Amino acid sequence: MRINDYFVEGGIVVVRLLLVGLVCFALVEILFMGYGRYRQTAMAAARGLDGPDIELLERQNQAHERVIHATAPGIVYIRTEQIVKAEQSPTFMDPSLRQFFGGGAPQIPQDQKQHALGTGVLFDPSGYIVTNNHVIAHASTVEVMLTYKRVFKAKVIGGDPDTDIAVVKINATGLPTVPLGDSSSLHVGDTVMAFGNPFGLNFTVTRGSVSALGRSDFNIEAVQDFIQTDAAINPGNSGGALVDVKGQIVGINTAILSGNQGPRGEGGFMGIGFAWSRAT
């Protein structure tokens, strides 16, 4: 009987332990399920802001997107190649000096190829593109890439160093264009967008404001009537479009004020950029 009592008592202990374990497991499940429901409820409740003022900002964003979608197809990427002729000193060609080169002729310097990047804007569907003159000046070859990555050889139609404006043409038709606007209608504080290829980052868009009009205080070009903007402009943006909120060209991005005082402010953007005025 004592042995049976021992087994009975042991069985009761085991049952009690099992019951305690089941209760603990159930409590843990309830807690986790409650936390999960709370988390889902909290996530569902954590909605973004709304209201008339937020809707106004959303409409502004949508308007900006319309301008970008309408303008971007008319922006092109320009890559140029320039052959820099190596100068051969007449001294090296003097036979009497060949003894200093072991009796042989000195090595003739090789011509060097230099590449530059810039931006252009299609203003005529038959392939006419406006850009900065300094983008294509002295180039032996000019290549143009459209937004859908098709590449063309371009012909330089003409350039004006005084205004730093040039026109090139590619052999294509039916191309998207950016309409020409009138910068004389701009006001300080107006929203503008700069399109270009800064540092080779194709088809970049930045947005800012007109900071000043009629800038002519810098020795950038012979003819100066620049739109000053805080829309970010960097090397590679040269020749790109500065457009207004109607998606019209009001300027051609030309130079920046930078800590590196190159002829056109080569270096990093410091919040001051200049675009050739469409009204010039």
Coordinates of N, CA and C in Angstrom, one line a residue, residues 73-74 122-128 146 148 150 152 169-177:
P73 N 12.7 64.6 -70.6 CA 13.0 64.0 -71.9 C 13.8 65.0 -72.8
G74 N 13.7 66.3 -72.6 CA 14.4 67.2 -73.5 C 15.8 67.6 -73.0
L122 N 17.3 70.2 -75.6 CA 16.7 70.1 -77.0 C 15.6 71.2 -77.0
F123 N 15.8 72.1 -78.0 CA 14.8 73.2 -78.2 C 14.0 73.1 -79.5
D124 N 14.5 72.1 -80.4 CA 13.8 71.9 -81.7 C 13.7 70.4 -81.9
P125 N 12.6 69.9 -82.3 CA 12.4 68.5 -82.5 C 13.3 67.8 -83.6
S126 N 13.9 68.7 -84.4 CA 14.8 68.1 -85.5 C 16.2 68.0 -85.0
G127 N 16.4 68.1 -83.7 CA 17.8 67.7 -83.1 C 18.6 68.9 -82.8
Y128 N 18.1 70.1 -82.7 CA 18.9 71.2 -82.3 C 19.0 71.3 -80.8
L146 N 20.6 60.8 -75.1 CA 19.3 61.2 -74.7 C 18.9 60.4 -73.4
Y148 N 16.7 58.2 -72.9 CA 16.6 56.8 -73.0 C 17.8 56.1 -73.5
R150 N 20.0 56.5 -75.9 CA 20.5 56.5 -77.2 C 21.6 57.5 -77.4
F152 N 24.2 59.8 -79.9 CA 24.4 60.3 -81.3 C 25.7 61.1 -81.3
K169 N 23.9 70.0 -83.1 CA 22.8 69.3 -83.8 C 23.1 67.8 -83.9
I170 N 22.1 67.0 -83.6 CA 22.2 65.5 -83.9 C 21.2 65.2 -85.0
N171 N 21.5 64.1 -85.7 CA 20.7 63.6 -86.8 C 19.6 62.8 -86.3
A172 N 18.5 63.5 -85.9 CA 17.3 62.8 -85.4 C 16.1 63.7 -85.6
T173 N 14.9 63.2 -85.6 CA 13.7 64.0 -85.7 C 12.7 63.5 -84.7
G174 N 11.6 64.4 -84.5 CA 10.6 64.0 -83.6 C 11.0 63.9 -82.2
L175 N 12.0 64.7 -81.8 CA 12.5 64.6 -80.4 C 11.7 65.5 -79.5
P176 N 11.6 65.1 -78.2 CA 11.0 65.9 -77.2 C 11.8 67.2 -77.0
T177 N 11.1 68.3 -76.7 CA 11.8 69.6 -76.5 C 11.3 70.2 -75.2

